[in-house]
Amino acid sequence: MKYFKFLLVGVFFGIILFKAEVVSWFRIYEMFKFKSFHMYGVIGSAVVIGLVVMFLFKKRKLKTIEGNAVYIEPKKKGVSRNLLGGIIFGLGWALGGACPGPMFVLLGKGVIAIIVVLIGAILGAFLYHAFKHKLPH
Amino acid sequence: MDYILNPWPWYVAGPLIALCMYLMFYFGKKFGVSSNLETLCSVAGAGKVVDFFKFDWRAKQWNLNFVAGLIIGGFIASQWLAPDQSVALNPDVVQNLSEIGIQNAGAQYLPDEIYSLDALLSLKGFLILLGAGLLVGFGARYSGGCTSGHGIVGLSNLFTESFIAVAGFFIGGLIMTWLILPYIF
């Protein structure tokens, strides 16, 4: 049961993604067509509050439940990996209208077809690690 | 109750997403969904084929629980918290989608042309779904994060790598939306 709190955060996050229509293919299409502020508002306001949260964590004004300073894992350096990986991700995000979080939320909604998308995503992660030595990073 | 049952505006959802991120760090972990794709590979035995997946996936159970929560959250919200699952799209988008072959845009969360059982059971539809997943999974792990890890956490830390990755998300998304989707349906 020591992981139960993570499950609860997941339930909360899943409900937010559903209720804000972030899991809707149409909202993603509308975002890339620049026809609505909605998705920009969701991501933008999350980042603005996130900036404050991360600043307070770094200043030790906020701590973990055990009273420790938070560890923030740096992202891997490299323009190729971030740009090319990002572009490939973006192509799939706009095609399926779902990034990884919403895939799991849509599974909970009972969308059978999302199972194929999820299997594809798991397979995609596998293929990256199988062929990463041949890719520019 | 209407506040919960109606669609949540961006200024409610965004700060609540930041709260989720805060809680994951508060509990001593991190906030990111796509690394679970690697964990699931490891669970499925991918370590027998590719050495990377030989890590002990049990150490990532906290994140698998988080993802299990996402599934439960999707179930709860769709069953009890969203009586009207139409999406109030910009009318321009509804018109535009109709022109490229996607009808009834916004009548529900997902287009039948991609997510209905009929679409799933057609070769073209199956390949669209599988291809979308492959691109997302491959790209997320190539760049080292998805919309949560790069988009929310990375940008909140002002990581240069995440600005590059998110720029990539948009380049890819714009290419798909403007140059490829109009010719698929």
mmCIF file of C-alpha atoms in Angstrom:
data_model
loop_
_atom_site.group_PDB
_atom_site.id
_atom_site.type_symbol
_atom_site.label_atom_id
_atom_site.label_comp_id
_atom_site.label_asym_id
_atom_site.label_seq_id
_atom_site.Cartn_x
_atom_site.Cartn_y
_atom_site.Cartn_z
ATOM 1 C CA MET A 1 0.000 0.000 0.000
ATOM 2 C CA LYS A 2 3.015 2.291 0.135
ATOM 3 C CA TYR A 3 2.347 3.291 -3.463
ATOM 4 C CA PHE A 4 -1.313 4.139 -2.880
ATOM 5 C CA LYS A 5 -0.636 7.881 -2.728
ATOM 6 C CA PHE A 6 0.799 7.780 -6.252
ATOM 7 C CA LEU A 7 -2.311 5.997 -7.456
ATOM 8 C CA LEU A 8 -4.435 8.759 -5.928
ATOM 9 C CA VAL A 9 -2.408 11.498 -7.644
ATOM 10 C CA GLY A 10 -2.855 9.554 -10.875
ATOM 11 C CA VAL A 11 -6.640 9.391 -10.389
ATOM 12 C CA PHE A 12 -6.680 13.156 -9.781
ATOM 13 C CA PHE A 13 -4.468 13.880 -12.808
ATOM 14 C CA GLY A 14 -6.610 11.587 -14.971
ATOM 15 C CA ILE A 15 -9.811 13.372 -13.940
ATOM 16 C CA ILE A 16 -8.211 16.770 -14.686
ATOM 17 C CA LEU A 17 -7.061 15.655 -18.163
ATOM 18 C CA PHE A 18 -10.535 14.299 -18.892
ATOM 19 C CA LYS A 19 -12.519 17.247 -17.529
ATOM 20 C CA ALA A 20 -10.346 19.844 -19.278
ATOM 21 C CA GLU A 21 -10.838 17.912 -22.554
ATOM 22 C CA VAL A 22 -7.063 17.482 -22.924
ATOM 23 C CA VAL A 23 -7.833 13.863 -23.887
ATOM 24 C CA SER A 24 -9.934 15.008 -26.854
ATOM 25 C CA TRP A 25 -8.348 14.502 -30.287
ATOM 26 C CA PHE A 26 -10.278 17.586 -31.424
ATOM 27 C CA ARG A 27 -8.688 19.852 -28.801
ATOM 28 C CA ILE A 28 -5.210 18.851 -29.983
ATOM 29 C CA TYR A 29 -6.157 19.502 -33.614
ATOM 30 C CA GLU A 30 -7.645 22.878 -32.641
ATOM 31 C CA MET A 31 -4.436 23.766 -30.785
ATOM 32 C CA PHE A 32 -2.224 23.017 -33.784
ATOM 33 C CA LYS A 33 -4.613 25.034 -35.949
ATOM 34 C CA PHE A 34 -4.238 27.996 -33.539
ATOM 35 C CA LYS A 35 -8.023 28.217 -33.316
ATOM 36 C CA SER A 36 -8.411 28.155 -29.536
ATOM 37 C CA PHE A 37 -6.521 29.412 -26.512
ATOM 38 C CA HIS A 38 -7.726 26.505 -24.370
ATOM 39 C CA MET A 39 -4.763 24.114 -24.635
ATOM 40 C CA TYR A 40 -2.231 26.950 -24.505
ATOM 41 C CA GLY A 41 -3.966 28.170 -21.368
ATOM 42 C CA VAL A 42 -3.860 24.717 -19.751
ATOM 43 C CA ILE A 43 -0.164 24.126 -20.473
ATOM 44 C CA GLY A 44 0.829 27.767 -19.964
ATOM 45 C CA SER A 45 -0.841 28.195 -16.583
ATOM 46 C CA ALA A 46 0.537 24.821 -15.433
ATOM 47 C CA VAL A 47 4.032 26.010 -16.341
ATOM 48 C CA VAL A 48 3.603 29.433 -14.688
ATOM 49 C CA ILE A 49 2.538 27.809 -11.407
ATOM 50 C CA GLY A 50 5.163 25.112 -11.996
ATOM 51 C CA LEU A 51 7.888 27.752 -12.242
ATOM 52 C CA VAL A 52 6.920 29.045 -8.801
ATOM 53 C CA VAL A 53 6.754 25.518 -7.346
ATOM 54 C CA MET A 54 10.172 24.580 -8.754
ATOM 55 C CA PHE A 55 11.684 27.880 -7.626
ATOM 56 C CA LEU A 56 10.454 27.254 -4.070
ATOM 57 C CA PHE A 57 11.754 23.666 -4.157
ATOM 58 C CA LYS A 58 15.195 24.907 -5.235
ATOM 59 C CA LYS A 59 15.203 27.601 -2.545
ATOM 60 C CA ARG A 60 14.301 24.896 0.014
ATOM 61 C CA LYS A 61 11.119 26.786 0.882
ATOM 62 C CA LEU A 62 9.325 23.618 -0.151
ATOM 63 C CA LYS A 63 10.578 20.181 0.834
ATOM 64 C CA THR A 64 9.616 16.563 0.306
ATOM 65 C CA ILE A 65 7.342 14.733 2.742
ATOM 66 C CA GLU A 66 10.476 13.474 4.501
ATOM 67 C CA GLY A 67 11.837 16.992 4.863
ATOM 68 C CA ASN A 68 14.537 16.591 2.229
ATOM 69 C CA ALA A 69 15.497 18.913 -0.596
ATOM 70 C CA VAL A 70 13.867 17.794 -3.825
ATOM 71 C CA TYR A 71 16.000 16.086 -6.482
ATOM 72 C CA ILE A 72 15.293 17.333 -9.997
ATOM 73 C CA GLU A 73 16.783 15.059 -12.608
ATOM 74 C CA PRO A 74 18.402 17.068 -15.420
ATOM 75 C CA LYS A 75 17.293 16.332 -18.987
ATOM 76 C CA LYS A 76 19.836 14.766 -21.337
ATOM 77 C CA LYS A 77 21.829 17.270 -23.377
ATOM 78 C CA GLY A 78 21.901 17.215 -27.142
ATOM 79 C CA VAL A 79 20.100 19.230 -29.792
ATOM 80 C CA SER A 80 19.569 16.240 -32.129
ATOM 81 C CA ARG A 81 17.904 13.996 -29.587
ATOM 82 C CA ASN A 82 15.634 16.702 -28.232
ATOM 83 C CA LEU A 83 14.700 18.243 -31.578
ATOM 84 C CA LEU A 84 14.365 15.046 -33.642
ATOM 85 C CA GLY A 85 12.748 13.116 -30.802
ATOM 86 C CA GLY A 86 10.433 16.067 -30.220
ATOM 87 C CA ILE A 87 9.415 16.257 -33.891
ATOM 88 C CA ILE A 88 8.696 12.515 -34.054
ATOM 89 C CA PHE A 89 6.655 12.815 -30.857
ATOM 90 C CA GLY A 90 4.746 15.809 -32.252
ATOM 91 C CA LEU A 91 3.842 13.938 -35.446
ATOM 92 C CA GLY A 92 2.314 11.147 -33.382
ATOM 93 C CA TRP A 93 0.654 13.520 -30.904
ATOM 94 C CA ALA A 94 -1.206 15.343 -33.690
ATOM 95 C CA LEU A 95 -2.083 12.116 -35.549
ATOM 96 C CA GLY A 96 -3.529 10.190 -32.611
ATOM 97 C CA GLY A 97 -4.517 13.279 -30.634
ATOM 98 C CA ALA A 98 -3.075 11.746 -27.482
ATOM 99 C CA CYS A 99 0.203 12.012 -25.629
ATOM 100 C CA PRO A 100 1.087 9.239 -23.148
ATOM 101 C CA GLY A 101 -1.006 10.475 -20.178
ATOM 102 C CA PRO A 102 -4.257 10.791 -22.145
ATOM 103 C CA MET A 103 -3.692 7.335 -23.701
ATOM 104 C CA PHE A 104 -4.111 5.767 -20.277
ATOM 105 C CA VAL A 105 -7.064 8.055 -19.427
ATOM 106 C CA LEU A 106 -8.822 7.042 -22.667
ATOM 107 C CA LEU A 107 -8.214 3.405 -21.801
ATOM 108 C CA GLY A 108 -10.134 4.078 -18.583
ATOM 109 C CA LYS A 109 -12.924 5.687 -20.622
ATOM 110 C CA GLY A 110 -13.259 2.328 -22.362
ATOM 111 C CA VAL A 111 -11.959 3.294 -25.811
ATOM 112 C CA ILE A 112 -10.969 -0.062 -27.310
ATOM 113 C CA ALA A 113 -8.965 1.464 -30.190
ATOM 114 C CA ILE A 114 -6.588 3.226 -27.783
ATOM 115 C CA ILE A 115 -5.161 -0.205 -26.885
ATOM 116 C CA VAL A 116 -3.526 -0.302 -30.336
ATOM 117 C CA VAL A 117 -2.099 3.205 -29.795
ATOM 118 C CA LEU A 118 -0.737 2.167 -26.385
ATOM 119 C CA ILE A 119 0.825 -1.009 -27.752
ATOM 120 C CA GLY A 120 2.355 1.136 -30.491
ATOM 121 C CA ALA A 121 3.755 3.549 -27.902
ATOM 122 C CA ILE A 122 5.278 0.737 -25.825
ATOM 123 C CA LEU A 123 6.694 -0.790 -29.002
ATOM 124 C CA GLY A 124 8.020 2.637 -30.018
ATOM 125 C CA ALA A 125 9.887 2.972 -26.712
ATOM 126 C CA PHE A 126 11.314 -0.510 -27.290
ATOM 127 C CA LEU A 127 12.401 0.293 -30.854
ATOM 128 C CA TYR A 128 14.148 3.471 -29.717
ATOM 129 C CA HIS A 129 16.324 1.573 -27.271
ATOM 130 C CA ALA A 130 16.909 -1.229 -29.798
ATOM 131 C CA PHE A 131 18.205 1.231 -32.415
ATOM 132 C CA LYS A 132 19.448 4.204 -30.403
ATOM 133 C CA HIS A 133 23.120 3.454 -31.134
ATOM 134 C CA LYS A 134 22.401 4.249 -34.794
ATOM 135 C CA LEU A 135 20.740 7.610 -34.067
ATOM 136 C CA PRO A 136 22.267 11.075 -33.670
ATOM 137 C CA HIS A 137 22.019 12.449 -30.139
ATOM 138 C CA MET B 1 -21.955 20.425 -8.606
ATOM 139 C CA ASP B 2 -22.295 22.093 -12.009
ATOM 140 C CA TYR B 3 -18.748 23.385 -11.616
ATOM 141 C CA ILE B 4 -17.519 19.800 -11.573
ATOM 142 C CA LEU B 5 -19.868 18.411 -14.217
ATOM 143 C CA ASN B 6 -19.272 21.161 -16.781
ATOM 144 C CA PRO B 7 -15.985 21.182 -18.736
ATOM 145 C CA TRP B 8 -13.155 22.652 -16.659
ATOM 146 C CA PRO B 9 -11.684 25.906 -17.982
ATOM 147 C CA TRP B 10 -7.930 26.166 -18.604
ATOM 148 C CA TYR B 11 -7.338 28.379 -15.557
ATOM 149 C CA VAL B 12 -8.659 25.601 -13.336
ATOM 150 C CA ALA B 13 -6.986 22.673 -15.117
ATOM 151 C CA GLY B 14 -3.511 24.216 -15.531
ATOM 152 C CA PRO B 15 -2.937 25.055 -11.841
ATOM 153 C CA LEU B 16 -4.352 21.650 -10.818
ATOM 154 C CA ILE B 17 -1.854 19.940 -13.156
ATOM 155 C CA ALA B 18 0.907 21.956 -11.431
ATOM 156 C CA LEU B 19 -0.492 20.686 -8.122
ATOM 157 C CA CYS B 20 -0.133 17.091 -9.359
ATOM 158 C CA MET B 21 3.480 17.819 -10.284
ATOM 159 C CA TYR B 22 4.067 19.325 -6.834
ATOM 160 C CA LEU B 23 2.578 16.263 -5.119
ATOM 161 C CA MET B 24 4.814 13.836 -7.028
ATOM 162 C CA PHE B 25 7.941 15.789 -6.028
ATOM 163 C CA TYR B 26 6.602 16.239 -2.495
ATOM 164 C CA PHE B 27 6.320 12.445 -2.266
ATOM 165 C CA GLY B 28 9.980 12.229 -3.294
ATOM 166 C CA LYS B 29 9.511 11.154 -6.922
ATOM 167 C CA LYS B 30 9.125 12.913 -10.260
ATOM 168 C CA PHE B 31 6.329 13.783 -12.667
ATOM 169 C CA GLY B 32 6.489 12.106 -16.062
ATOM 170 C CA VAL B 33 4.332 9.603 -17.886
ATOM 171 C CA SER B 34 6.386 8.358 -20.836
ATOM 172 C CA SER B 35 9.132 6.634 -18.816
ATOM 173 C CA ASN B 36 6.387 4.144 -17.894
ATOM 174 C CA LEU B 37 6.496 2.955 -21.505
ATOM 175 C CA GLU B 38 10.048 1.717 -20.821
ATOM 176 C CA THR B 39 8.980 0.145 -17.542
ATOM 177 C CA LEU B 40 6.170 -1.704 -19.332
ATOM 178 C CA CYS B 41 8.723 -2.987 -21.894
ATOM 179 C CA SER B 42 10.801 -4.272 -19.005
ATOM 180 C CA VAL B 43 7.753 -5.905 -17.393
ATOM 181 C CA ALA B 44 7.008 -7.606 -20.725
ATOM 182 C CA GLY B 45 10.489 -9.130 -20.791
ATOM 183 C CA ALA B 46 12.232 -6.805 -23.249
ATOM 184 C CA GLY B 47 15.411 -7.198 -21.191
ATOM 185 C CA LYS B 48 15.946 -10.547 -22.900
ATOM 186 C CA VAL B 49 16.386 -8.739 -26.228
ATOM 187 C CA VAL B 50 17.755 -5.283 -25.405
ATOM 188 C CA ASP B 51 20.081 -4.788 -22.457
ATOM 189 C CA PHE B 52 18.651 -1.386 -21.550
ATOM 190 C CA PHE B 53 15.472 -3.068 -20.297
ATOM 191 C CA LYS B 54 17.308 -5.290 -17.802
ATOM 192 C CA PHE B 55 16.643 -2.819 -14.977
ATOM 193 C CA ASP B 56 14.523 -3.881 -12.013
ATOM 194 C CA TRP B 57 11.072 -2.582 -12.914
ATOM 195 C CA ARG B 58 9.889 -3.133 -9.352
ATOM 196 C CA ALA B 59 11.770 0.042 -8.445
ATOM 197 C CA LYS B 60 9.354 1.906 -10.739
ATOM 198 C CA GLN B 61 6.178 0.585 -9.160
ATOM 199 C CA TRP B 62 5.337 4.017 -7.770
ATOM 200 C CA ASN B 63 5.039 5.294 -11.357
ATOM 201 C CA LEU B 64 3.062 2.254 -12.543
ATOM 202 C CA ASN B 65 0.641 3.026 -9.707
ATOM 203 C CA PHE B 66 0.414 6.601 -10.961
ATOM 204 C CA VAL B 67 -0.480 5.317 -14.442
ATOM 205 C CA ALA B 68 -3.009 2.861 -13.006
ATOM 206 C CA GLY B 69 -4.524 5.928 -11.350
ATOM 207 C CA LEU B 70 -4.789 7.643 -14.739
ATOM 208 C CA ILE B 71 -6.845 4.712 -16.031
ATOM 209 C CA ILE B 72 -9.109 4.804 -12.960
ATOM 210 C CA GLY B 73 -9.405 8.599 -13.239
ATOM 211 C CA GLY B 74 -10.497 8.257 -16.870
ATOM 212 C CA PHE B 75 -13.113 5.707 -15.840
ATOM 213 C CA ILE B 76 -14.477 7.801 -12.967
ATOM 214 C CA ALA B 77 -14.603 11.014 -15.009
ATOM 215 C CA SER B 78 -16.249 9.428 -18.044
ATOM 216 C CA GLN B 79 -18.792 7.483 -15.968
ATOM 217 C CA TRP B 80 -19.840 10.023 -13.378
ATOM 218 C CA LEU B 81 -18.286 13.446 -13.856
ATOM 219 C CA ALA B 82 -19.006 14.309 -17.486
ATOM 220 C CA PRO B 83 -22.694 13.874 -18.420
ATOM 221 C CA ASP B 84 -22.205 15.868 -21.643
ATOM 222 C CA GLN B 85 -19.133 14.723 -23.546
ATOM 223 C CA SER B 86 -19.389 17.071 -26.491
ATOM 224 C CA VAL B 87 -16.520 19.496 -27.061
ATOM 225 C CA ALA B 88 -17.296 23.172 -27.743
ATOM 226 C CA LEU B 89 -14.860 23.655 -30.626
ATOM 227 C CA ASN B 90 -14.248 26.772 -32.636
ATOM 228 C CA PRO B 91 -16.844 26.565 -35.495
ATOM 229 C CA ASP B 92 -14.011 27.206 -37.990
ATOM 230 C CA VAL B 93 -12.423 23.944 -36.839
ATOM 231 C CA VAL B 94 -15.668 21.990 -37.230
ATOM 232 C CA GLN B 95 -16.023 23.347 -40.782
ATOM 233 C CA ASN B 96 -12.357 22.694 -41.598
ATOM 234 C CA LEU B 97 -12.491 19.114 -40.288
ATOM 235 C CA SER B 98 -15.614 18.423 -42.322
ATOM 236 C CA GLU B 99 -13.726 19.521 -45.431
ATOM 237 C CA ILE B 100 -10.848 17.114 -44.773
ATOM 238 C CA GLY B 101 -13.182 14.182 -44.106
ATOM 239 C CA ILE B 102 -13.843 14.230 -40.367
ATOM 240 C CA GLN B 103 -17.549 14.726 -39.674
ATOM 241 C CA ASN B 104 -19.441 15.716 -36.502
ATOM 242 C CA ALA B 105 -16.348 17.270 -34.965
ATOM 243 C CA GLY B 106 -16.855 17.912 -31.269
ATOM 244 C CA ALA B 107 -20.028 15.800 -30.945
ATOM 245 C CA GLN B 108 -17.916 13.577 -28.689
ATOM 246 C CA TYR B 109 -14.321 13.509 -27.427
ATOM 247 C CA LEU B 110 -12.907 11.449 -30.290
ATOM 248 C CA PRO B 111 -13.513 11.273 -34.055
ATOM 249 C CA ASP B 112 -15.196 8.082 -35.300
ATOM 250 C CA GLU B 113 -12.960 8.245 -38.368
ATOM 251 C CA ILE B 114 -9.997 7.301 -36.128
ATOM 252 C CA TYR B 115 -11.328 5.746 -32.935
ATOM 253 C CA SER B 116 -14.526 3.835 -33.836
ATOM 254 C CA LEU B 117 -14.455 0.032 -33.935
ATOM 255 C CA ASP B 118 -15.015 0.225 -37.693
ATOM 256 C CA ALA B 119 -11.861 2.322 -38.047
ATOM 257 C CA LEU B 120 -9.912 0.007 -35.753
ATOM 258 C CA LEU B 121 -10.908 -3.037 -37.804
ATOM 259 C CA SER B 122 -9.882 -1.532 -41.146
ATOM 260 C CA LEU B 123 -6.284 -1.891 -42.285
ATOM 261 C CA LYS B 124 -5.840 1.846 -42.788
ATOM 262 C CA GLY B 125 -7.430 2.689 -39.449
ATOM 263 C CA PHE B 126 -5.325 0.115 -37.616
ATOM 264 C CA LEU B 127 -2.135 1.472 -39.169
ATOM 265 C CA ILE B 128 -3.073 5.052 -38.208
ATOM 266 C CA LEU B 129 -3.582 4.026 -34.578
ATOM 267 C CA LEU B 130 -0.439 1.896 -34.417
ATOM 268 C CA GLY B 131 1.606 4.539 -36.250
ATOM 269 C CA ALA B 132 0.470 7.311 -33.911
ATOM 270 C CA GLY B 133 1.495 5.205 -30.931
ATOM 271 C CA LEU B 134 4.850 4.231 -32.435
ATOM 272 C CA LEU B 135 5.730 7.857 -33.177
ATOM 273 C CA VAL B 136 4.726 9.037 -29.685
ATOM 274 C CA GLY B 137 6.577 6.247 -27.874
ATOM 275 C CA PHE B 138 9.706 6.415 -30.020
ATOM 276 C CA GLY B 139 9.848 10.226 -30.004
ATOM 277 C CA ALA B 140 9.186 10.571 -26.290
ATOM 278 C CA ARG B 141 12.013 8.251 -25.333
ATOM 279 C CA TYR B 142 14.376 9.648 -27.992
ATOM 280 C CA SER B 143 13.919 13.149 -26.579
ATOM 281 C CA GLY B 144 13.696 11.851 -23.009
ATOM 282 C CA GLY B 145 10.240 13.090 -22.091
ATOM 283 C CA CYS B 146 6.707 13.864 -23.191
ATOM 284 C CA THR B 147 4.238 16.649 -22.501
ATOM 285 C CA SER B 148 4.529 16.080 -18.745
ATOM 286 C CA GLY B 149 8.290 15.531 -18.320
ATOM 287 C CA HIS B 150 9.458 18.072 -20.894
ATOM 288 C CA GLY B 151 6.351 20.232 -21.285
ATOM 289 C CA ILE B 152 5.456 20.797 -17.637
ATOM 290 C CA VAL B 153 8.477 19.832 -15.496
ATOM 291 C CA GLY B 154 11.218 20.757 -17.977
ATOM 292 C CA LEU B 155 9.772 24.164 -18.840
ATOM 293 C CA SER B 156 9.060 24.841 -15.148
ATOM 294 C CA ASN B 157 12.794 24.328 -14.567
ATOM 295 C CA LEU B 158 13.690 26.441 -17.608
ATOM 296 C CA PHE B 159 15.705 23.535 -19.030
ATOM 297 C CA THR B 160 17.128 24.444 -22.449
ATOM 298 C CA GLU B 161 16.684 20.806 -23.550
ATOM 299 C CA SER B 162 12.975 21.010 -22.806
ATOM 300 C CA PHE B 163 12.523 24.219 -24.789
ATOM 301 C CA ILE B 164 14.153 22.434 -27.760
ATOM 302 C CA ALA B 165 11.996 19.332 -27.249
ATOM 303 C CA VAL B 166 8.761 21.347 -26.936
ATOM 304 C CA ALA B 167 9.712 23.303 -30.079
ATOM 305 C CA GLY B 168 10.098 19.877 -31.714
ATOM 306 C CA PHE B 169 6.650 18.797 -30.431
ATOM 307 C CA PHE B 170 5.199 21.815 -32.215
ATOM 308 C CA ILE B 171 7.158 21.400 -35.433
ATOM 309 C CA GLY B 172 5.995 17.770 -35.651
ATOM 310 C CA GLY B 173 2.436 18.631 -34.650
ATOM 311 C CA LEU B 174 2.168 21.448 -37.188
ATOM 312 C CA ILE B 175 3.563 19.264 -39.995
ATOM 313 C CA MET B 176 1.029 16.532 -39.193
ATOM 314 C CA THR B 177 -1.935 18.892 -38.751
ATOM 315 C CA TRP B 178 -1.327 21.190 -41.714
ATOM 316 C CA LEU B 179 0.494 19.011 -44.255
ATOM 317 C CA ILE B 180 -0.435 15.372 -43.624
ATOM 318 C CA LEU B 181 -3.864 15.047 -41.944
ATOM 319 C CA PRO B 182 -5.707 16.809 -44.842
ATOM 320 C CA TYR B 183 -4.692 13.937 -47.152
ATOM 321 C CA ILE B 184 -5.326 10.953 -44.883
ATOM 322 C CA PHE B 185 -9.137 10.773 -44.595
#
